[in-house]
Coordinates of C-alpha atoms and ligand atoms in Angstrom, one line a residue:
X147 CA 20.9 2.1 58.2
X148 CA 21.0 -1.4 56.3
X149 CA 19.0 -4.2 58.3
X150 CA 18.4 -7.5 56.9
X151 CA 15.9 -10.0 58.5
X152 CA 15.9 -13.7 57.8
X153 CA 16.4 -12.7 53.8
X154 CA 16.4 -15.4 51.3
X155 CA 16.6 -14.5 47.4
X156 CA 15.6 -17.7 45.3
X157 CA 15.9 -16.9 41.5
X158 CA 12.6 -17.6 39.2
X159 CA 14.8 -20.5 38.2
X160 CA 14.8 -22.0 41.9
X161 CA 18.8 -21.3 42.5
X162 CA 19.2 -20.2 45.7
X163 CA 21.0 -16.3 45.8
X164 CA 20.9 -15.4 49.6
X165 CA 19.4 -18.1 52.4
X166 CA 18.3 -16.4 55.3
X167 CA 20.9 -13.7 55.6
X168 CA 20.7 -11.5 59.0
X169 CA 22.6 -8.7 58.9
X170 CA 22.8 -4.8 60.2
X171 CA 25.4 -1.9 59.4
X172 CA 25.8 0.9 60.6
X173 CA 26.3 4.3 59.0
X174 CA 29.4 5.7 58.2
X175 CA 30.8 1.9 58.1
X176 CA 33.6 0.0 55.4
X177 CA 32.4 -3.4 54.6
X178 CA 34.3 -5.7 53.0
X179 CA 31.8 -9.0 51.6
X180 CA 34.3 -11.6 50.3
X181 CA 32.9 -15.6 49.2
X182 CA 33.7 -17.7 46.6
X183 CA 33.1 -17.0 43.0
X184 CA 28.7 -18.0 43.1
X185 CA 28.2 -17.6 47.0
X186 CA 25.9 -14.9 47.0
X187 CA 28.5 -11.8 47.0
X188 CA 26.3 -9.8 43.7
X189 CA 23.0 -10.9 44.8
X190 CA 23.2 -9.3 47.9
X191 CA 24.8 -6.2 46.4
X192 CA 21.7 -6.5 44.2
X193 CA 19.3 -6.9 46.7
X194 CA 20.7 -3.4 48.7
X195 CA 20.3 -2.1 45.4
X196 CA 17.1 -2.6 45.1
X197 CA 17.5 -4.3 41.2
X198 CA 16.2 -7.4 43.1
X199 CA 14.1 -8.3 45.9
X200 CA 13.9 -10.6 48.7
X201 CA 11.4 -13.8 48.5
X202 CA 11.3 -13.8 51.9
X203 CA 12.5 -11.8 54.8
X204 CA 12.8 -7.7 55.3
X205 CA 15.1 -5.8 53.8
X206 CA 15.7 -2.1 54.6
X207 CA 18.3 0.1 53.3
X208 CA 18.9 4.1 54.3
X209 CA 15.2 3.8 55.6
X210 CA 13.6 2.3 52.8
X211 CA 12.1 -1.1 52.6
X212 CA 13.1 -2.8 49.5
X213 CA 9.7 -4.3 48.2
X214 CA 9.0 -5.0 44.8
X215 CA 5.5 -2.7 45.0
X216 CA 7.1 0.3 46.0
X217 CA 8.5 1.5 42.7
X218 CA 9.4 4.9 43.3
X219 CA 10.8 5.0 47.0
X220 CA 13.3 2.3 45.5
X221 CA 13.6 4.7 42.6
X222 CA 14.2 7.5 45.1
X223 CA 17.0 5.3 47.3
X224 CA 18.8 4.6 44.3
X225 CA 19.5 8.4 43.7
X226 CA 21.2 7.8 47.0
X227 CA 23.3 5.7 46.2
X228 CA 26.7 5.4 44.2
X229 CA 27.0 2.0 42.3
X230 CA 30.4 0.6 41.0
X231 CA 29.4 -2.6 38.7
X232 CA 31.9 -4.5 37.5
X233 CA 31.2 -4.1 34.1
X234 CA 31.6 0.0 34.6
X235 CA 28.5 0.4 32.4
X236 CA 30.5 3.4 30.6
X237 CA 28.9 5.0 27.8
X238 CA 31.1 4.5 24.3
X239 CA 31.2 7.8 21.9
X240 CA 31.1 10.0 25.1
X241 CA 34.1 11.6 26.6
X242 CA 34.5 10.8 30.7
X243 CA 33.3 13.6 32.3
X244 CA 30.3 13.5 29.9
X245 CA 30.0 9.6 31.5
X246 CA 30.2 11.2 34.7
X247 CA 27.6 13.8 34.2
X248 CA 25.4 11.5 32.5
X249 CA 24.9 9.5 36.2
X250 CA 23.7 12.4 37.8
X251 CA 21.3 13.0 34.9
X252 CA 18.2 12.1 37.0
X253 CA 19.6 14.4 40.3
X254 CA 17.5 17.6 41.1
X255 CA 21.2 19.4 40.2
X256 CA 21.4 22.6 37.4
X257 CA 23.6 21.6 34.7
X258 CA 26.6 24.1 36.2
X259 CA 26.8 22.5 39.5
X260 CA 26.7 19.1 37.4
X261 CA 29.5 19.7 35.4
X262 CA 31.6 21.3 38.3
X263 CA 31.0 18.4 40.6
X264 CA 31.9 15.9 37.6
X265 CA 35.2 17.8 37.2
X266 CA 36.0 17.6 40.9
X267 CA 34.9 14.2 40.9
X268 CA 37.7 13.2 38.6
X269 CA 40.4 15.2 39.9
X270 CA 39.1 13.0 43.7
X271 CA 40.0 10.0 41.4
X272 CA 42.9 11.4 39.8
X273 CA 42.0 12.0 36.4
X274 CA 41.9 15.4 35.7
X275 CA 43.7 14.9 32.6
X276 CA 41.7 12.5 31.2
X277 CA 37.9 14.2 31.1
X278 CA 38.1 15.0 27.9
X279 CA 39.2 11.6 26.6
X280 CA 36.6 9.4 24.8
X281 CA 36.6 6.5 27.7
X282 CA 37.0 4.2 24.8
X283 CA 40.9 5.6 24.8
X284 CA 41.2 5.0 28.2
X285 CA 42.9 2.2 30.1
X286 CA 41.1 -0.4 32.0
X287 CA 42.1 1.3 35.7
X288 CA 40.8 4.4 34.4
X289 CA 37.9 3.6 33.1
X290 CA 37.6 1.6 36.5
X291 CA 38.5 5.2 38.2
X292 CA 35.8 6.4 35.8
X293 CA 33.2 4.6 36.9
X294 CA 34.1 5.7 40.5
X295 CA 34.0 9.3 40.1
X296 CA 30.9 8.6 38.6
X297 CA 29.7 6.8 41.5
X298 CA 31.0 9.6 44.2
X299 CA 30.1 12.5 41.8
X300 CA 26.5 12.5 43.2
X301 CA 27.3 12.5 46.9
X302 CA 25.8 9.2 47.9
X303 CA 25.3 8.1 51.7
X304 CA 25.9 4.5 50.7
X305 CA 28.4 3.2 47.9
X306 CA 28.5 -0.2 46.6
X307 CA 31.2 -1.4 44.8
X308 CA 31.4 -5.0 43.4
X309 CA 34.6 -7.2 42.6
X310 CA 36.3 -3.3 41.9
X311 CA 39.9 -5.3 41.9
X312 CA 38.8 -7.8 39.1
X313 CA 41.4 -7.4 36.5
X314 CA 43.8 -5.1 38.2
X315 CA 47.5 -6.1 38.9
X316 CA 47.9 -5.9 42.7
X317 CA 49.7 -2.3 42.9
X318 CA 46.6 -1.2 40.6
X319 CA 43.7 -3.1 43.0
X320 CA 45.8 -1.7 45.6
X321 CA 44.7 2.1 44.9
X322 CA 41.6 1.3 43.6
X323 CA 40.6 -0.1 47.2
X324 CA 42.1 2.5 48.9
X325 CA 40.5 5.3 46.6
X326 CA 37.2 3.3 47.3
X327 CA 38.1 3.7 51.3
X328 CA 38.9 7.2 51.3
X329 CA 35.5 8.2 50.5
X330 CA 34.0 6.9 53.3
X331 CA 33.0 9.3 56.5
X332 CA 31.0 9.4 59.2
X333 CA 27.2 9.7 56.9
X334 CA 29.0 7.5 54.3
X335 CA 29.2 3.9 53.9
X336 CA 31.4 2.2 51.6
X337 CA 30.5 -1.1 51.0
X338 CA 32.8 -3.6 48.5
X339 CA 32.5 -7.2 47.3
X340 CA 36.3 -8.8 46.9
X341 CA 38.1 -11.8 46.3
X342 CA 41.1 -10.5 46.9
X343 CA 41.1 -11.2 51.0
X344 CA 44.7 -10.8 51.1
X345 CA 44.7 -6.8 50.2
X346 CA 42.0 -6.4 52.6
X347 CA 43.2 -8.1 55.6
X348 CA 43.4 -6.1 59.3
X349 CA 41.7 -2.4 58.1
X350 CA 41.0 -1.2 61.5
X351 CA 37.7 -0.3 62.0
X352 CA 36.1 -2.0 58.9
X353 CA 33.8 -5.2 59.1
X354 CA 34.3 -7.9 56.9
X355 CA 31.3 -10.3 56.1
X356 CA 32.1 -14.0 54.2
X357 CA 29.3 -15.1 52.1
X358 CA 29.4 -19.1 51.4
X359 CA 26.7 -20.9 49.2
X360 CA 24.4 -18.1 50.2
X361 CA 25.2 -17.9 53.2
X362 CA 26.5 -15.3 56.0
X363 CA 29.6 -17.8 57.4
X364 CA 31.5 -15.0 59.3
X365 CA 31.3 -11.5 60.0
X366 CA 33.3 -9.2 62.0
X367 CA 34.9 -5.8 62.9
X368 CA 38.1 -5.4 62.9
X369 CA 39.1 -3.3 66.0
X370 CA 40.1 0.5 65.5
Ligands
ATP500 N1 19.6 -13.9 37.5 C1 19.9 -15.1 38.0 N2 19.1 -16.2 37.8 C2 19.5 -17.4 38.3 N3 20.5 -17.6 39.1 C3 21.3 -16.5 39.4 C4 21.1 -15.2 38.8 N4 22.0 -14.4 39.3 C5 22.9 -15.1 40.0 N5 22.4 -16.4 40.1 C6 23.1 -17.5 40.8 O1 23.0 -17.2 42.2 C7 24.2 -17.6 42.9 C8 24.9 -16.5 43.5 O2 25.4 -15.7 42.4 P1 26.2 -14.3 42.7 O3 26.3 -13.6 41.4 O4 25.5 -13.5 43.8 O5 27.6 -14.8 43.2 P2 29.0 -14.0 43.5 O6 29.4 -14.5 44.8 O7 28.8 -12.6 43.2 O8 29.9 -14.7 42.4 P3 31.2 -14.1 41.6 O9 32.2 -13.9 42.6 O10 31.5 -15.1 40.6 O11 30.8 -12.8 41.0 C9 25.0 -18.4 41.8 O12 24.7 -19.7 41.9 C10 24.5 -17.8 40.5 O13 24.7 -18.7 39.4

């Protein structure tokens, strides 16, 4: 469902994102991408993403090449997939169910099953409580939790998540990881960029790829 072939990703500035990256996953896989701070970890989050594309190589993700060209099948794969960034990209002014329901904006959905499936969305992450609540008034793990409902709310087959531990205390990063691992099943891939290696260690079944100066050093399954 995600193969990469000999993909390099050299910025219009001539850094170097990803060198030569070779790499395929499975469906219904938890991938944990790891690297030091500038080894690649985004870029290749960005790449699956389709928000950039490879200089050189083949890319495909879900069944869909990412190539500059093809505008609206990258369009299309992108209503596939839930995104986590790291800087939430919540909307101010607006309460966070409205956030939620405003990712699912461009879904083929009636505005009912939008709102009901925002409203589950955040009782999956816990809070219920909290849809009515101007995000602005929420705390950074919720608007973290937020941005996650957000992400699961349209029923994506792949989800990305990067650096979702960033500012958390460990008990905090703690739930947010496993909150991110609970939603993945056998047509859903959950796939999260960490430096935190320590809360990640020995998941059983989950494959853990290190990224160093653009670079795949080590990748791996942990048995199940
Ligand atoms: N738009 C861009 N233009 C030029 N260089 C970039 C761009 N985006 C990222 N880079 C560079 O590409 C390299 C990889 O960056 P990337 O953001 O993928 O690293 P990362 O592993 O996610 O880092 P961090 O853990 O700090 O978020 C770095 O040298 C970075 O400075």
């Amino acid at each position: 469902m995600i193969e990469a072939k000999d993909v390099s990703l050299i910025y219009s500035d001539g850094t170097i994102g990803l060198k030569n990256v070779n790499l395929e996953i499975i469906k219904g896989s938890m991938v944990y991408i790891t690297g030091p701070s500038g080894s690649g970890k985004t870029s290749l989050l960005k790449l699956l993403m389709g928000m950039e594309f490879p200089t050189s190589g083949v890319l495909n993700v879900l069944g869909q090449a990412i190539k500059k060209e093809d505008t609206s099948g990258i369009l299309k794969l992108r209503q596939r997939m839930g995104p986590v960034f790291q800087e939430f990209k919540l909307i101010k002014g607006r309460t966070a169910v409205e956030n939620v329901m405003l990712g699912m904006r461009f879904l083929n959905f009636t505005y009912n099953q939008i709102k009901e499936d925002s409203i589950s969305a955040l009782k999956e992450v816990g809070l219920f409580h909290k849809a009515q609540s101007l995000v602005e008034n929420l705390s950074y793990g919720e608007c973290q939790r937020v941005a996650i409902a957000r992400a699961v709310a349209r029923r994506p087959e792949l989800i990305l998540a990067d650096e979702p531990t960033g500012n958390l205390d460990t008990d905090n990063a703690v739930k947010i990881l496993n909150l991110l691992a609970s939603f993945k099943n056998d047509s859903r891939t959950v796939i999260i960029t960490t430096h935190a290696t320590h809360l990640i260690e020995g998941k059983k079944g989950a494959m853990y790829i290190r990224i160093s100066e653009g670079s795949i050093h080590c990748e791996r399954l942990e048995e199940a």
